[in-house]
mmCIF file of C-alpha atoms in Angstrom:
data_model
loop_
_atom_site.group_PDB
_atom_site.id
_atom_site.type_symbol
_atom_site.label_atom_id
_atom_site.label_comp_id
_atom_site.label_asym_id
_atom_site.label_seq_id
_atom_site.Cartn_x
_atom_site.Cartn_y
_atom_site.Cartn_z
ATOM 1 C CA UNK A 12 -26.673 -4.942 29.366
ATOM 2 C CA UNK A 13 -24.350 -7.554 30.719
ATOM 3 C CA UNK A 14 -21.531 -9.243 29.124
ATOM 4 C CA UNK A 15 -23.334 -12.582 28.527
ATOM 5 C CA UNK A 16 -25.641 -10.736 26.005
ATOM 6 C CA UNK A 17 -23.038 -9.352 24.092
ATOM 7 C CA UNK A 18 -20.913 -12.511 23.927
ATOM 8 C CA UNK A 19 -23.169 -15.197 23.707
ATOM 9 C CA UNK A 20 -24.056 -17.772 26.795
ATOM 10 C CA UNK A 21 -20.960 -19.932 27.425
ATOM 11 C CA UNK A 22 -18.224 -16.940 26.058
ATOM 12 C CA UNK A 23 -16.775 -14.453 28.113
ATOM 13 C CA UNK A 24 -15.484 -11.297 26.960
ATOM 14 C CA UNK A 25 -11.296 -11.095 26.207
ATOM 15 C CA UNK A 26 -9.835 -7.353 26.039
ATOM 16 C CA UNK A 27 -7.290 -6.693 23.971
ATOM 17 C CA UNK A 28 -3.976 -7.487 25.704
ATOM 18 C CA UNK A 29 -2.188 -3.546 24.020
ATOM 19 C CA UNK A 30 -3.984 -0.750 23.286
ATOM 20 C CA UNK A 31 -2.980 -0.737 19.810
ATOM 21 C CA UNK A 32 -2.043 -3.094 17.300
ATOM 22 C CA UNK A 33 1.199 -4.036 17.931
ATOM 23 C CA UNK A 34 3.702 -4.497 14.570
ATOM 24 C CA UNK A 35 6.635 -6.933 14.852
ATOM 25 C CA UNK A 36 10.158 -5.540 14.654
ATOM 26 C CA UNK A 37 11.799 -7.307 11.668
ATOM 27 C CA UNK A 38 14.769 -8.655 12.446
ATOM 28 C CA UNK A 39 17.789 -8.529 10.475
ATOM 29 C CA UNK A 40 18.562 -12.009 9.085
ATOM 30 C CA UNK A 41 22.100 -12.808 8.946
ATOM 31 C CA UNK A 42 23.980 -15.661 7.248
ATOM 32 C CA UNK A 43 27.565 -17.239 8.198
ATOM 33 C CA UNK A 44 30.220 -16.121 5.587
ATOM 34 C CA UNK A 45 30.330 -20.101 4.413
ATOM 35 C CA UNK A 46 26.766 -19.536 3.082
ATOM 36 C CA UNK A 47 27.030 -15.865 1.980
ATOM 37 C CA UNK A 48 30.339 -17.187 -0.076
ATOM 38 C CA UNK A 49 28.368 -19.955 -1.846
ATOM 39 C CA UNK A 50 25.388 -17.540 -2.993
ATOM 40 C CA UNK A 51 28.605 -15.340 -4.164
ATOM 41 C CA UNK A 52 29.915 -17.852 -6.256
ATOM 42 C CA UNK A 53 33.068 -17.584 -4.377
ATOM 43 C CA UNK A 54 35.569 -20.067 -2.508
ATOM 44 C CA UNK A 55 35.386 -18.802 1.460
ATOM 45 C CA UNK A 56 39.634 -19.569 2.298
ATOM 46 C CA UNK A 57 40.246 -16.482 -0.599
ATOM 47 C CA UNK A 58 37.896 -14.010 0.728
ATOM 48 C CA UNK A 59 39.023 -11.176 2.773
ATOM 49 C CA UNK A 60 39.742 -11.738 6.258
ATOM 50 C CA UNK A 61 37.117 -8.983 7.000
ATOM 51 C CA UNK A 62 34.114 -11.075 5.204
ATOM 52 C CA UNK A 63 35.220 -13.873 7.000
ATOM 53 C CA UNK A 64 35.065 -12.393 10.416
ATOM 54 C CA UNK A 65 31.551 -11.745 11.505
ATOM 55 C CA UNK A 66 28.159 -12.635 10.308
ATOM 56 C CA UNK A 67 26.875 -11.458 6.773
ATOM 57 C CA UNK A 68 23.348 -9.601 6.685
ATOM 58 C CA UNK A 69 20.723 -9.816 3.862
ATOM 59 C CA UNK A 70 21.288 -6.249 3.372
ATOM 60 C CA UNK A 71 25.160 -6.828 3.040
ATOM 61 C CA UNK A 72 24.932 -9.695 1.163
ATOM 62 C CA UNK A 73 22.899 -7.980 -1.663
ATOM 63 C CA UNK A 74 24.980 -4.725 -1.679
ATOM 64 C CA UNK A 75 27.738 -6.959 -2.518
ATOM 65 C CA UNK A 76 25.319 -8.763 -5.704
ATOM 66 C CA UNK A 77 24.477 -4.819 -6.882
ATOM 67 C CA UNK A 78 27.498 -3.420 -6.685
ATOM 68 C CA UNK A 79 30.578 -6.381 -5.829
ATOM 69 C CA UNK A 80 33.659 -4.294 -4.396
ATOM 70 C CA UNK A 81 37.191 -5.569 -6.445
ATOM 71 C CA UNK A 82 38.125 -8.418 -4.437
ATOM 72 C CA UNK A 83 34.893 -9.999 -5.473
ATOM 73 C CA UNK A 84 35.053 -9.197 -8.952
ATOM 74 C CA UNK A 85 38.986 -10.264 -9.264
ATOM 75 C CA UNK A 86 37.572 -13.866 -7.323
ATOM 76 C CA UNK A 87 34.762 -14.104 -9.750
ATOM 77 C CA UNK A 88 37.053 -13.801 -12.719
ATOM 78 C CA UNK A 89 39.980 -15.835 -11.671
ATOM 79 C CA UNK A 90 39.398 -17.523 -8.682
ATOM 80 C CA UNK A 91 40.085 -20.109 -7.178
ATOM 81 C CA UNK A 92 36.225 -21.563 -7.648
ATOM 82 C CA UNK A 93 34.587 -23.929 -5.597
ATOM 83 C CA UNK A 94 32.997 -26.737 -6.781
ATOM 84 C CA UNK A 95 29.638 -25.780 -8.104
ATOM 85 C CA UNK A 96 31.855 -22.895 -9.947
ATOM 86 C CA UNK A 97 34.137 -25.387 -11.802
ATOM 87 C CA UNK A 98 31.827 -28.388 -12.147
ATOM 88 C CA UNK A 99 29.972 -25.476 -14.396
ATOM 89 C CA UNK A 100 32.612 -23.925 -15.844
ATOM 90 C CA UNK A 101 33.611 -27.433 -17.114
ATOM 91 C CA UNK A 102 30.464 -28.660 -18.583
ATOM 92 C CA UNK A 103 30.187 -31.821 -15.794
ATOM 93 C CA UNK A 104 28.572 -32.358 -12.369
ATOM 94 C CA UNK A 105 30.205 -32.173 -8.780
ATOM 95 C CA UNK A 106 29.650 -36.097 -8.494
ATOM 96 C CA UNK A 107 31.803 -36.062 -11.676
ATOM 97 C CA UNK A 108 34.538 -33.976 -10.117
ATOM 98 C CA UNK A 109 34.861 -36.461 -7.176
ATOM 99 C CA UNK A 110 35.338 -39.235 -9.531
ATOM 100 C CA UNK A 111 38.046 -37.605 -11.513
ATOM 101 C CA UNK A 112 39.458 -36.879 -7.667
ATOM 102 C CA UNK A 113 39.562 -33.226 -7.878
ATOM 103 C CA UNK A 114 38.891 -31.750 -4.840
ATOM 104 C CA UNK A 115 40.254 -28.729 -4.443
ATOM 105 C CA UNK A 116 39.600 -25.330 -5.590
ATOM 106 C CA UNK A 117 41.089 -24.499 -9.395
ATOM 107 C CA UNK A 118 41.276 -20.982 -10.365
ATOM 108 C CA UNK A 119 40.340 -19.622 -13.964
ATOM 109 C CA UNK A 120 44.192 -20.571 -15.650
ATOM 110 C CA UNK A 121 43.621 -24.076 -14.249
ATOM 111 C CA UNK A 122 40.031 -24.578 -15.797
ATOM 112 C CA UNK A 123 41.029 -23.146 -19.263
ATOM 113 C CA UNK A 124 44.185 -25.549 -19.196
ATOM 114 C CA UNK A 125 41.449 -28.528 -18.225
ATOM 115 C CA UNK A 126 39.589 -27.392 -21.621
ATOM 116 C CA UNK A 127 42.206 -27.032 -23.667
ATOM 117 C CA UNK A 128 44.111 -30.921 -22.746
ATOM 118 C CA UNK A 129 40.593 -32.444 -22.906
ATOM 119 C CA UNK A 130 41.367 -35.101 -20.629
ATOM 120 C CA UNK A 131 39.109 -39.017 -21.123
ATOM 121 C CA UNK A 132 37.845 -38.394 -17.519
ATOM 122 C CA UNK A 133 36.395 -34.804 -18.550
ATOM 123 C CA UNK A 134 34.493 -36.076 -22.479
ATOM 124 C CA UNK A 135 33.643 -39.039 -20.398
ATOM 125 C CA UNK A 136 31.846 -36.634 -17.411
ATOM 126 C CA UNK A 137 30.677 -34.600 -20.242
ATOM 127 C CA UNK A 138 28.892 -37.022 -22.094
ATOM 128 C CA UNK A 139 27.356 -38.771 -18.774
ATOM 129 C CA UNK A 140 26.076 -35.338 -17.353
ATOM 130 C CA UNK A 141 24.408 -34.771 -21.237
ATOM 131 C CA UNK A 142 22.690 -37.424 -20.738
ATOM 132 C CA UNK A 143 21.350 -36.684 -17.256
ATOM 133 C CA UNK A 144 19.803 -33.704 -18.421
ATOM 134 C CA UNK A 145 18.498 -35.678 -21.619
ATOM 135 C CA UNK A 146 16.859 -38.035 -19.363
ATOM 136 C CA UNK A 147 15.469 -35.568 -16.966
ATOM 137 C CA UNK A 148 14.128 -33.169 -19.713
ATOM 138 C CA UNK A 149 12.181 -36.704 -21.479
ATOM 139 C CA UNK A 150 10.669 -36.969 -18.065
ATOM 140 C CA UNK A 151 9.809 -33.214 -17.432
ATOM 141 C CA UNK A 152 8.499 -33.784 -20.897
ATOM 142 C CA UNK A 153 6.552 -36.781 -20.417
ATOM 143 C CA UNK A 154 4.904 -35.366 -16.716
ATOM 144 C CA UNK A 155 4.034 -32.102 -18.751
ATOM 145 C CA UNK A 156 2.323 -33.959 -21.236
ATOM 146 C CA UNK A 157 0.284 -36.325 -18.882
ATOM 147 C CA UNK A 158 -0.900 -33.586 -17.440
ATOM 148 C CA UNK A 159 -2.360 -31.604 -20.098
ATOM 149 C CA UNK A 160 -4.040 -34.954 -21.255
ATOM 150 C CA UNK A 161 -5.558 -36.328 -17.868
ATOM 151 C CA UNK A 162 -8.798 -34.281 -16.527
ATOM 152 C CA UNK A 163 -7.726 -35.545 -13.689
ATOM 153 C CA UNK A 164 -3.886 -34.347 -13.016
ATOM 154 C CA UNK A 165 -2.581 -37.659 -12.440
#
């Protein structure tokens, strides 16, 4: 039998390049210590020398979630926070921090003390950022219910 009967006319015959199938090695994926801070939670400048060093792996980086060593718990509970952290913790948005003109880091003390004085800027943020997500949940609303009325998903 030749090989043109068995492929076909106009297809030659390609061997397999390994003998066996080959599997990929995973590789380990590793973050810098500026991204494995922010999916901490956690301001980079106060973490450990040590964390800052070297590259963070996946496998690291969710030991750390499961089970976070004291230095991460003491920076979760009083800080200082980065943004994301206080703009939370203080019931506005990031955008809203920049227009107040705080840019640094506050720790826990300084975010309670923020609550407590109730500053214009900080109602003001509050009330803008309320109705941001007022807005935004009419139009989730409205694009949920066009959907389930037009056949056609437009």
């Amino acid at each position: 039998m030749s090989l043109g009967s068995v492929t076909g006319p106009g297809y030659r015959l390609v061997r397999p390049r390994y003998p066996e199938p080959v599997t990929r090695q995973r590789s380990t994926q590793t973050m810098k210590p500026a991204t494995a801070a922010k999916k901490l939670g956690v301001h980079l400048d106060a973490t450990p020398d040590e964390f800052r060093a070297g590259m963070i792996s996946r496998d690291e980086l969710n030991a750390l979630q499961a089970d976070p060593p004291e230095w991460l718990r003491e920076l979760r509970r009083n800080g200082p926070h980065p943004r994301q952290v206080v703009a939370d913790r203080l019931g506005v948005s990031i955008s809203g921090l920049a227009r107040a003109e705080i840019t640094e880091p506050l720790t826990t003390a300084q975010i309670v003390a923020l609550k407590e004085e109730q500053p214009e800027w900080l109602l003001r943020e509050r009330g803008t950022r309320a109705e941001a997500q007022r807005a935004e949940a009419r139009l989730r609303a409205e694009r949920s219910g066009k959907r389930r009325d037009d056949p056609v998903g437009g």
